[in-house]
Amino acid sequence: MKFKSTAISHPNIAFVKYWGKKDEDLRIPLNNSISMNLGNLWTKTTVEFNDFDEDVVIINKNVAEGTAKERVIKFIDRFRNQVNTTLKAKVVSENNFPMSSGIASSASGFAALTVASASALNLNLSEKELSILARLGSGSACRSIPDGFTEWLTGTCNDDSYSVSIANSEYFEIYDLIVMVKKEKKDVSSTTGMQKFNPYFYARLAEVNENLNFVRKSIIDRNLKTLGTYAEKDCISMHTVMMNSGLFYWEPETLKIMKEVWNLRKNGIECYFTIDAGPNVHVLCLHKDKEKVKERISELNFEILESKPGGKARVIKEDLF
Ligand code: 2P0
């Protein structure tokens, strides 16, 4: 019997953000979050359990060592424990987007690793079980398991903190234009950053349910105006919390693009921004405005990565080794 399988998954962009945990080890978040899978970007991961001498992890053709390798092996151990095996693992993973681009490769990375590992060991897991396992690797990874637009339900314990699909990837054709401000790796990781608790977390929690309700409904109604308005509000709310922990992810160019988005809107071109734990700006728009937005931002000399909504994390036939 062959214990080998390959999966593909997409990173995601949150419209209502995850920032702060009520349980660090289990990665149980303080609030629900809502995101869209980015279909044009992917991670493919092949996992094989076999009679190897040692565990090997290769990411983007480089052999992983140190903490990066340890995080993957700790994750793989959960699967080994489930089936009571001591077989060693070979993990090979590739992204079609630069790891240093500020797009969370941990989300698509752990989602693909979850689906490939479960499939390699012939575990017949539900989407909910896969999402729970992915969350233990990296919180936002649980949102990359279901299809399209997904909501991570906070839950109270390991068994009820997972993501569900609000709408599939074909339901609402919106575009994320990722404006690259800086390609270097960020100084402070999200995991470390969100541990720096401060009083503004409470202020954010007081308004986040309203943002969730509007964003969830705007996806169902296919209403970019409401989605964008509340995504911008939620992004600024999260960055306020971050800044009060001494984490300034914005660069001058970040603000320049934010203002350009407002300017474009004033001129009748509908677009909205959101920003993750980094300086790059995600500009959301409909197909009809996409080329105009791209043209204007290219004039300001920024590189753009474009994506439409993506599907769920799934097994594919082409192995990477
Ligand atoms: C999000 N981020 O909702 C937010 C917005 C970053 C800013 O989820 O500690 O890498 O592994 O659970 O998943 C990034 O956090 O953190 C993230 P861990 P993760 O997309």
mmCIF file of C-alpha atoms and ligand atoms in Angstrom:
data_model
loop_
_atom_site.group_PDB
_atom_site.id
_atom_site.type_symbol
_atom_site.label_atom_id
_atom_site.label_comp_id
_atom_site.label_asym_id
_atom_site.label_seq_id
_atom_site.Cartn_x
_atom_site.Cartn_y
_atom_site.Cartn_z
ATOM 1 C CA MET A 1 0.000 0.000 0.000
ATOM 2 C CA LYS A 2 1.258 3.469 -0.925
ATOM 3 C CA PHE A 3 0.991 6.188 1.745
ATOM 4 C CA LYS A 4 1.478 9.131 -0.595
ATOM 5 C CA SER A 5 -0.795 11.949 -1.725
ATOM 6 C CA THR A 6 -0.771 15.508 -3.100
ATOM 7 C CA ALA A 7 -3.088 18.426 -2.384
ATOM 8 C CA ILE A 8 -3.582 21.978 -3.636
ATOM 9 C CA SER A 9 -4.929 24.880 -1.609
ATOM 10 C CA HIS A 10 -5.203 28.647 -1.916
ATOM 11 C CA PRO A 11 -4.125 31.413 0.463
ATOM 12 C CA ASN A 12 -6.922 33.689 1.629
ATOM 13 C CA ILE A 13 -7.527 37.388 2.239
ATOM 14 C CA ALA A 14 -9.610 38.288 5.297
ATOM 15 C CA PHE A 15 -12.368 40.907 5.007
ATOM 16 C CA VAL A 16 -12.956 40.650 8.761
ATOM 17 C CA LYS A 17 -9.646 39.865 10.408
ATOM 18 C CA TYR A 18 -8.348 37.352 12.920
ATOM 19 C CA TRP A 19 -6.056 39.076 15.412
ATOM 20 C CA GLY A 20 -5.705 37.661 18.924
ATOM 21 C CA LYS A 21 -6.282 34.274 20.495
ATOM 22 C CA LYS A 22 -8.103 33.142 23.590
ATOM 23 C CA ASP A 23 -6.099 29.888 23.549
ATOM 24 C CA GLU A 24 -2.543 30.086 22.204
ATOM 25 C CA ASP A 25 -1.849 26.343 21.937
ATOM 26 C CA LEU A 26 -5.132 25.442 20.283
ATOM 27 C CA ARG A 27 -5.210 28.641 18.201
ATOM 28 C CA ILE A 28 -8.756 29.532 19.274
ATOM 29 C CA PRO A 29 -9.377 33.113 18.092
ATOM 30 C CA LEU A 30 -10.993 35.988 19.992
ATOM 31 C CA ASN A 31 -13.448 36.661 17.170
ATOM 32 C CA ASN A 32 -14.934 35.084 14.039
ATOM 33 C CA SER A 33 -13.265 36.074 10.768
ATOM 34 C CA ILE A 34 -14.396 36.020 7.124
ATOM 35 C CA SER A 35 -12.145 35.595 4.089
ATOM 36 C CA MET A 36 -11.980 34.768 0.402
ATOM 37 C CA ASN A 37 -9.681 32.110 -1.048
ATOM 38 C CA LEU A 38 -7.338 33.520 -3.695
ATOM 39 C CA GLY A 39 -7.833 31.203 -6.659
ATOM 40 C CA ASN A 40 -4.932 32.386 -8.816
ATOM 41 C CA LEU A 41 -2.432 31.692 -6.046
ATOM 42 C CA TRP A 42 -1.738 28.198 -4.762
ATOM 43 C CA THR A 43 0.369 25.879 -2.681
ATOM 44 C CA LYS A 44 0.812 22.269 -3.823
ATOM 45 C CA THR A 45 2.105 19.755 -1.289
ATOM 46 C CA THR A 46 3.026 16.080 -1.630
ATOM 47 C CA VAL A 47 3.337 13.966 1.516
ATOM 48 C CA GLU A 48 4.671 10.425 1.637
ATOM 49 C CA PHE A 49 4.934 8.235 4.752
ATOM 50 C CA ASN A 50 7.465 5.456 4.215
ATOM 51 C CA ASP A 51 10.446 3.575 5.518
ATOM 52 C CA PHE A 52 12.689 6.665 5.211
ATOM 53 C CA ASP A 53 15.663 7.185 7.573
ATOM 54 C CA GLU A 54 14.407 10.587 8.694
ATOM 55 C CA ASP A 55 11.715 13.203 8.135
ATOM 56 C CA VAL A 56 12.490 15.559 5.248
ATOM 57 C CA VAL A 57 10.719 18.828 4.457
ATOM 58 C CA ILE A 58 11.409 20.703 1.192
ATOM 59 C CA ILE A 59 9.714 24.054 0.637
ATOM 60 C CA ASN A 60 10.128 25.823 -2.714
ATOM 61 C CA LYS A 61 13.086 23.529 -3.535
ATOM 62 C CA ASN A 62 14.941 24.371 -0.285
ATOM 63 C CA VAL A 63 15.449 21.824 2.497
ATOM 64 C CA ALA A 64 13.733 23.243 5.596
ATOM 65 C CA GLU A 65 15.687 23.263 8.882
ATOM 66 C CA GLY A 66 15.187 24.677 12.384
ATOM 67 C CA THR A 67 11.851 26.076 13.515
ATOM 68 C CA ALA A 68 10.243 25.921 10.037
ATOM 69 C CA LYS A 69 10.922 22.172 9.865
ATOM 70 C CA GLU A 70 9.937 21.613 13.515
ATOM 71 C CA ARG A 71 6.545 23.276 12.973
ATOM 72 C CA VAL A 72 5.798 20.936 10.045
ATOM 73 C CA ILE A 73 7.017 17.819 11.872
ATOM 74 C CA LYS A 74 5.019 18.664 15.018
ATOM 75 C CA PHE A 75 1.981 18.959 12.757
ATOM 76 C CA ILE A 76 2.691 15.673 10.934
ATOM 77 C CA ASP A 77 3.052 13.948 14.337
ATOM 78 C CA ARG A 78 -0.673 14.518 15.002
ATOM 79 C CA PHE A 79 -1.457 12.444 11.914
ATOM 80 C CA ARG A 80 1.085 9.770 12.826
ATOM 81 C CA ASN A 81 -0.429 9.533 16.319
ATOM 82 C CA GLN A 82 -3.926 9.151 14.881
ATOM 83 C CA VAL A 83 -2.949 6.040 12.935
ATOM 84 C CA ASN A 84 -0.261 4.816 15.344
ATOM 85 C CA THR A 85 2.586 4.788 12.860
ATOM 86 C CA THR A 86 6.279 5.563 13.246
ATOM 87 C CA LEU A 87 6.846 5.802 9.481
ATOM 88 C CA LYS A 88 8.936 8.819 8.523
ATOM 89 C CA ALA A 89 7.577 11.506 6.219
ATOM 90 C CA LYS A 90 8.812 13.270 3.124
ATOM 91 C CA VAL A 91 7.031 16.584 2.511
ATOM 92 C CA VAL A 92 7.593 18.612 -0.652
ATOM 93 C CA SER A 93 5.739 21.893 -1.052
ATOM 94 C CA GLU A 94 5.662 24.563 -3.752
ATOM 95 C CA ASN A 95 3.940 27.934 -4.045
ATOM 96 C CA ASN A 96 3.250 29.851 -7.243
ATOM 97 C CA PHE A 97 3.592 33.141 -5.347
ATOM 98 C CA PRO A 98 6.738 34.460 -3.615
ATOM 99 C CA MET A 99 6.909 33.415 0.069
ATOM 100 C CA SER A 100 8.249 36.845 0.893
ATOM 101 C CA SER A 101 5.401 38.639 -0.863
ATOM 102 C CA GLY A 102 3.508 39.176 2.367
ATOM 103 C CA ILE A 103 0.770 36.801 1.275
ATOM 104 C CA ALA A 104 0.182 34.341 4.073
ATOM 105 C CA SER A 105 1.809 31.161 2.799
ATOM 106 C CA SER A 106 1.157 29.564 6.202
ATOM 107 C CA ALA A 107 -2.596 29.475 5.433
ATOM 108 C CA SER A 108 -2.326 27.657 2.100
ATOM 109 C CA GLY A 109 0.726 25.735 3.357
ATOM 110 C CA PHE A 110 -1.006 24.129 6.341
ATOM 111 C CA ALA A 111 -4.289 23.648 4.458
ATOM 112 C CA ALA A 112 -2.521 21.702 1.686
ATOM 113 C CA LEU A 113 -0.425 19.784 4.237
ATOM 114 C CA THR A 114 -3.596 18.789 6.127
ATOM 115 C CA VAL A 115 -5.432 17.483 3.063
ATOM 116 C CA ALA A 116 -2.355 15.702 1.653
ATOM 117 C CA SER A 117 -1.463 14.064 5.008
ATOM 118 C CA ALA A 118 -5.039 12.894 5.662
ATOM 119 C CA SER A 119 -5.281 11.476 2.152
ATOM 120 C CA ALA A 120 -1.832 9.806 2.283
ATOM 121 C CA LEU A 121 -2.887 7.956 5.457
ATOM 122 C CA ASN A 122 -6.326 7.121 4.023
ATOM 123 C CA LEU A 123 -8.103 9.001 6.792
ATOM 124 C CA ASN A 124 -11.598 9.734 5.641
ATOM 125 C CA LEU A 125 -12.085 13.115 7.338
ATOM 126 C CA SER A 126 -14.977 15.560 6.975
ATOM 127 C CA GLU A 127 -14.376 19.158 5.899
ATOM 128 C CA LYS A 128 -14.979 20.219 9.500
ATOM 129 C CA GLU A 129 -12.336 17.782 10.798
ATOM 130 C CA LEU A 130 -9.850 18.945 8.143
ATOM 131 C CA SER A 131 -10.487 22.590 9.057
ATOM 132 C CA ILE A 132 -9.931 21.852 12.767
ATOM 133 C CA LEU A 133 -6.627 20.115 12.004
ATOM 134 C CA ALA A 134 -5.460 22.909 9.653
ATOM 135 C CA ARG A 135 -6.210 25.474 12.400
ATOM 136 C CA LEU A 136 -3.753 23.737 14.718
ATOM 137 C CA GLY A 137 -1.002 24.347 12.132
ATOM 138 C CA SER A 138 -1.841 28.004 11.548
ATOM 139 C CA GLY A 139 -5.085 29.725 12.523
ATOM 140 C CA SER A 140 -5.903 31.274 9.156
ATOM 141 C CA ALA A 141 -5.261 27.901 7.418
ATOM 142 C CA CYS A 142 -8.635 26.632 8.627
ATOM 143 C CA ARG A 143 -10.292 29.243 6.353
ATOM 144 C CA SER A 144 -8.483 27.841 3.286
ATOM 145 C CA ILE A 145 -10.095 24.399 3.685
ATOM 146 C CA PRO A 146 -13.686 25.146 2.511
ATOM 147 C CA ASP A 147 -14.679 26.596 -0.874
ATOM 148 C CA GLY A 148 -14.743 30.278 -1.871
ATOM 149 C CA PHE A 149 -15.840 32.715 0.834
ATOM 150 C CA THR A 150 -15.471 31.239 4.292
ATOM 151 C CA GLU A 151 -16.158 32.112 7.917
ATOM 152 C CA TRP A 152 -14.082 30.808 10.830
ATOM 153 C CA LEU A 153 -16.387 30.203 13.763
ATOM 154 C CA THR A 154 -14.514 31.093 16.951
ATOM 155 C CA GLY A 155 -15.868 28.216 19.005
ATOM 156 C CA THR A 156 -14.974 27.437 22.573
ATOM 157 C CA CYS A 157 -12.656 24.435 22.298
ATOM 158 C CA ASN A 158 -10.730 22.318 19.790
ATOM 159 C CA ASP A 159 -13.833 20.585 18.423
ATOM 160 C CA ASP A 160 -15.939 23.622 17.539
ATOM 161 C CA SER A 161 -13.438 26.146 16.145
ATOM 162 C CA TYR A 162 -13.429 25.679 12.367
ATOM 163 C CA SER A 163 -14.485 27.293 9.081
ATOM 164 C CA VAL A 164 -17.527 26.925 6.875
ATOM 165 C CA SER A 165 -18.211 28.138 3.340
ATOM 166 C CA ILE A 166 -20.581 31.119 3.070
ATOM 167 C CA ALA A 167 -20.601 31.017 -0.757
ATOM 168 C CA ASN A 168 -18.655 29.076 -3.372
ATOM 169 C CA SER A 169 -15.918 30.560 -5.553
ATOM 170 C CA GLU A 170 -18.231 31.059 -8.545
ATOM 171 C CA TYR A 171 -20.924 32.863 -6.539
ATOM 172 C CA PHE A 172 -19.509 36.397 -6.463
ATOM 173 C CA GLU A 173 -16.922 37.496 -9.043
ATOM 174 C CA ILE A 174 -14.738 39.967 -7.237
ATOM 175 C CA TYR A 175 -11.059 40.613 -7.753
ATOM 176 C CA ASP A 176 -8.251 41.127 -5.297
ATOM 177 C CA LEU A 177 -5.473 43.256 -6.803
ATOM 178 C CA ILE A 178 -2.516 42.813 -4.477
ATOM 179 C CA VAL A 179 -0.325 45.891 -4.684
ATOM 180 C CA MET A 180 3.243 45.002 -3.775
ATOM 181 C CA VAL A 181 4.784 47.670 -1.584
ATOM 182 C CA LYS A 182 7.610 45.604 -0.158
ATOM 183 C CA LYS A 183 8.809 42.089 -0.801
ATOM 184 C CA GLU A 184 11.078 41.564 2.191
ATOM 185 C CA LYS A 185 10.041 39.245 4.987
ATOM 186 C CA LYS A 186 8.277 41.090 7.817
ATOM 187 C CA ASP A 187 10.136 41.723 11.082
ATOM 188 C CA VAL A 188 7.428 40.447 13.428
ATOM 189 C CA SER A 189 5.402 37.316 12.618
ATOM 190 C CA SER A 190 1.620 37.340 13.078
ATOM 191 C CA THR A 191 1.873 34.641 15.752
ATOM 192 C CA THR A 192 4.248 36.787 17.836
ATOM 193 C CA GLY A 193 2.531 40.081 16.989
ATOM 194 C CA MET A 194 -0.927 39.083 18.134
ATOM 195 C CA GLN A 195 0.379 37.965 21.540
ATOM 196 C CA LYS A 196 1.083 41.609 22.409
ATOM 197 C CA PHE A 197 -2.229 42.215 24.082
ATOM 198 C CA ASN A 198 -3.395 45.810 24.715
ATOM 199 C CA PRO A 199 -6.663 47.556 25.719
ATOM 200 C CA TYR A 200 -7.603 48.280 22.087
ATOM 201 C CA PHE A 201 -8.361 44.587 21.604
ATOM 202 C CA TYR A 202 -11.528 45.169 23.679
ATOM 203 C CA ALA A 203 -12.588 48.136 21.535
ATOM 204 C CA ARG A 204 -12.170 45.981 18.431
ATOM 205 C CA LEU A 205 -14.213 43.156 19.920
ATOM 206 C CA ALA A 206 -17.047 45.620 20.594
ATOM 207 C CA GLU A 207 -17.383 46.451 16.893
ATOM 208 C CA VAL A 208 -16.319 43.246 15.162
ATOM 209 C CA ASN A 209 -19.737 41.558 15.249
ATOM 210 C CA GLU A 210 -21.261 44.417 13.297
ATOM 211 C CA ASN A 211 -18.489 44.086 10.681
ATOM 212 C CA LEU A 212 -19.067 40.319 10.492
ATOM 213 C CA ASN A 213 -22.827 40.705 10.020
ATOM 214 C CA PHE A 214 -22.474 43.262 7.225
ATOM 215 C CA VAL A 215 -19.687 41.410 5.423
ATOM 216 C CA ARG A 216 -21.462 38.033 5.613
ATOM 217 C CA LYS A 217 -24.673 39.557 4.233
ATOM 218 C CA SER A 218 -22.825 41.529 1.541
ATOM 219 C CA ILE A 219 -21.306 38.303 0.183
ATOM 220 C CA ILE A 220 -24.715 36.623 0.056
ATOM 221 C CA ASP A 221 -26.191 39.768 -1.592
ATOM 222 C CA ARG A 222 -23.187 40.136 -3.955
ATOM 223 C CA ASN A 223 -22.839 43.723 -2.758
ATOM 224 C CA LEU A 224 -19.270 45.039 -3.139
ATOM 225 C CA LYS A 225 -20.105 48.451 -1.678
ATOM 226 C CA THR A 226 -21.120 47.046 1.712
ATOM 227 C CA LEU A 227 -18.404 44.409 1.640
ATOM 228 C CA GLY A 228 -15.708 46.961 0.842
ATOM 229 C CA THR A 229 -16.950 49.558 3.307
ATOM 230 C CA TYR A 230 -16.863 47.105 6.203
ATOM 231 C CA ALA A 231 -13.633 45.430 5.053
ATOM 232 C CA GLU A 232 -11.893 48.833 5.130
ATOM 233 C CA LYS A 233 -13.388 49.601 8.542
ATOM 234 C CA ASP A 234 -12.271 46.247 9.926
ATOM 235 C CA CYS A 235 -8.785 46.579 8.446
ATOM 236 C CA ILE A 236 -8.293 49.978 10.090
ATOM 237 C CA SER A 237 -9.636 48.570 13.351
ATOM 238 C CA MET A 238 -7.116 45.694 13.291
ATOM 239 C CA HIS A 239 -4.223 47.998 12.386
ATOM 240 C CA THR A 240 -5.201 50.326 15.260
ATOM 241 C CA VAL A 241 -4.845 47.371 17.634
ATOM 242 C CA MET A 242 -1.509 46.477 16.034
ATOM 243 C CA MET A 243 -0.157 50.036 16.248
ATOM 244 C CA ASN A 244 -1.064 50.147 19.925
ATOM 245 C CA SER A 245 1.164 47.120 20.383
ATOM 246 C CA GLY A 246 3.989 48.994 18.642
ATOM 247 C CA LEU A 247 3.495 47.132 15.365
ATOM 248 C CA PHE A 248 3.507 49.552 12.445
ATOM 249 C CA TYR A 249 3.183 47.398 9.340
ATOM 250 C CA TRP A 250 2.338 50.337 7.039
ATOM 251 C CA GLU A 251 4.973 52.024 4.889
ATOM 252 C CA PRO A 252 4.475 55.500 3.357
ATOM 253 C CA GLU A 253 3.531 53.746 0.076
ATOM 254 C CA THR A 254 0.795 51.831 1.927
ATOM 255 C CA LEU A 255 -0.943 55.090 2.828
ATOM 256 C CA LYS A 256 -0.349 56.412 -0.681
ATOM 257 C CA ILE A 257 -2.300 53.477 -2.148
ATOM 258 C CA MET A 258 -5.039 53.722 0.486
ATOM 259 C CA LYS A 259 -5.533 57.360 -0.483
ATOM 260 C CA GLU A 260 -5.471 56.476 -4.170
ATOM 261 C CA VAL A 261 -8.278 53.957 -3.553
ATOM 262 C CA TRP A 262 -10.348 56.708 -1.902
ATOM 263 C CA ASN A 263 -9.487 59.007 -4.799
ATOM 264 C CA LEU A 264 -10.544 56.420 -7.406
ATOM 265 C CA ARG A 265 -13.844 55.984 -5.552
ATOM 266 C CA LYS A 266 -14.442 59.717 -5.557
ATOM 267 C CA ASN A 267 -14.028 59.549 -9.336
ATOM 268 C CA GLY A 268 -16.631 56.827 -9.728
ATOM 269 C CA ILE A 269 -14.310 53.803 -9.899
ATOM 270 C CA GLU A 270 -15.511 51.430 -7.225
ATOM 271 C CA CYS A 271 -12.711 49.843 -5.238
ATOM 272 C CA TYR A 272 -11.842 49.231 -1.578
ATOM 273 C CA PHE A 273 -8.713 48.242 0.318
ATOM 274 C CA THR A 274 -7.743 45.822 3.015
ATOM 275 C CA ILE A 275 -4.281 45.180 4.474
ATOM 276 C CA ASP A 276 -2.859 42.135 6.268
ATOM 277 C CA ALA A 277 0.023 41.982 8.725
ATOM 278 C CA GLY A 278 2.339 43.700 6.257
ATOM 279 C CA PRO A 279 2.605 46.799 4.050
ATOM 280 C CA ASN A 280 1.017 45.435 0.837
ATOM 281 C CA VAL A 281 -2.447 46.669 -0.074
ATOM 282 C CA HIS A 282 -5.215 44.393 -1.337
ATOM 283 C CA VAL A 283 -7.579 46.349 -3.592
ATOM 284 C CA LEU A 284 -11.016 44.798 -4.073
ATOM 285 C CA CYS A 285 -13.077 45.555 -7.170
ATOM 286 C CA LEU A 286 -15.501 44.134 -9.727
ATOM 287 C CA HIS A 287 -14.541 42.938 -13.200
ATOM 288 C CA LYS A 288 -15.875 46.112 -14.838
ATOM 289 C CA ASP A 289 -13.456 48.346 -12.900
ATOM 290 C CA LYS A 290 -10.450 46.038 -12.776
ATOM 291 C CA GLU A 291 -8.464 47.385 -15.734
ATOM 292 C CA LYS A 292 -9.017 51.014 -14.700
ATOM 293 C CA VAL A 293 -7.795 50.322 -11.161
ATOM 294 C CA LYS A 294 -4.777 48.390 -12.468
ATOM 295 C CA GLU A 295 -3.913 51.130 -14.918
ATOM 296 C CA ARG A 296 -3.977 53.844 -12.258
ATOM 297 C CA ILE A 297 -1.938 51.843 -9.740
ATOM 298 C CA SER A 298 0.591 50.794 -12.388
ATOM 299 C CA GLU A 299 1.061 54.496 -13.183
ATOM 300 C CA LEU A 300 2.258 54.873 -9.592
ATOM 301 C CA ASN A 301 4.906 52.211 -10.367
ATOM 302 C CA PHE A 302 3.691 49.313 -8.270
ATOM 303 C CA GLU A 303 3.662 45.650 -9.213
ATOM 304 C CA ILE A 304 0.255 43.960 -8.917
ATOM 305 C CA LEU A 305 -0.740 40.320 -8.329
ATOM 306 C CA GLU A 306 -4.307 39.608 -9.406
ATOM 307 C CA SER A 307 -6.685 36.972 -8.091
ATOM 308 C CA LYS A 308 -10.321 35.968 -8.216
ATOM 309 C CA PRO A 309 -12.065 33.717 -5.660
ATOM 310 C CA GLY A 310 -10.664 30.201 -5.248
ATOM 311 C CA GLY A 311 -11.988 26.748 -4.439
ATOM 312 C CA LYS A 312 -11.489 24.465 -1.484
ATOM 313 C CA ALA A 313 -8.314 22.600 -0.514
ATOM 314 C CA ARG A 314 -8.379 19.334 -2.473
ATOM 315 C CA VAL A 315 -6.431 16.257 -3.520
ATOM 316 C CA ILE A 316 -4.842 16.358 -6.975
ATOM 317 C CA LYS A 317 -3.237 13.605 -9.062
ATOM 318 C CA GLU A 318 0.162 15.160 -9.959
ATOM 319 C CA ASP A 319 2.720 14.323 -7.243
ATOM 320 C CA LEU A 320 5.699 16.675 -6.798
ATOM 321 C CA PHE A 321 8.132 13.711 -6.441
HETATM 322 C C1 2P0 B 1 -6.163 37.216 8.999
HETATM 323 N N1 2P0 B 1 -3.799 37.401 9.823
HETATM 324 O O1 2P0 B 1 -7.318 37.163 9.428
HETATM 325 C C2 2P0 B 1 -5.143 37.950 9.838
HETATM 326 C C3 2P0 B 1 -4.972 39.361 9.378
HETATM 327 C C4 2P0 B 1 -2.820 38.429 9.665
HETATM 328 C C5 2P0 B 1 -3.536 39.693 9.631
HETATM 329 O O2 2P0 B 1 -4.470 35.311 10.184
HETATM 330 O O3 2P0 B 1 -0.521 32.299 14.952
HETATM 331 O O4 2P0 B 1 -0.430 33.165 10.516
HETATM 332 O O5 2P0 B 1 -0.460 30.799 12.946
HETATM 333 O O6 2P0 B 1 -2.619 31.325 14.063
HETATM 334 O O7 2P0 B 1 -2.799 32.385 10.887
HETATM 335 C C6 2P0 B 1 -2.177 35.599 10.202
HETATM 336 O O8 2P0 B 1 -2.153 34.771 11.328
HETATM 337 O O9 2P0 B 1 -1.362 33.114 12.828
HETATM 338 C C7 2P0 B 1 -3.558 36.109 10.074
HETATM 339 P P1 2P0 B 1 -1.239 31.815 13.729
HETATM 340 P P2 2P0 B 1 -1.684 33.259 11.290
HETATM 341 O O10 2P0 B 1 -5.850 36.735 7.880
#
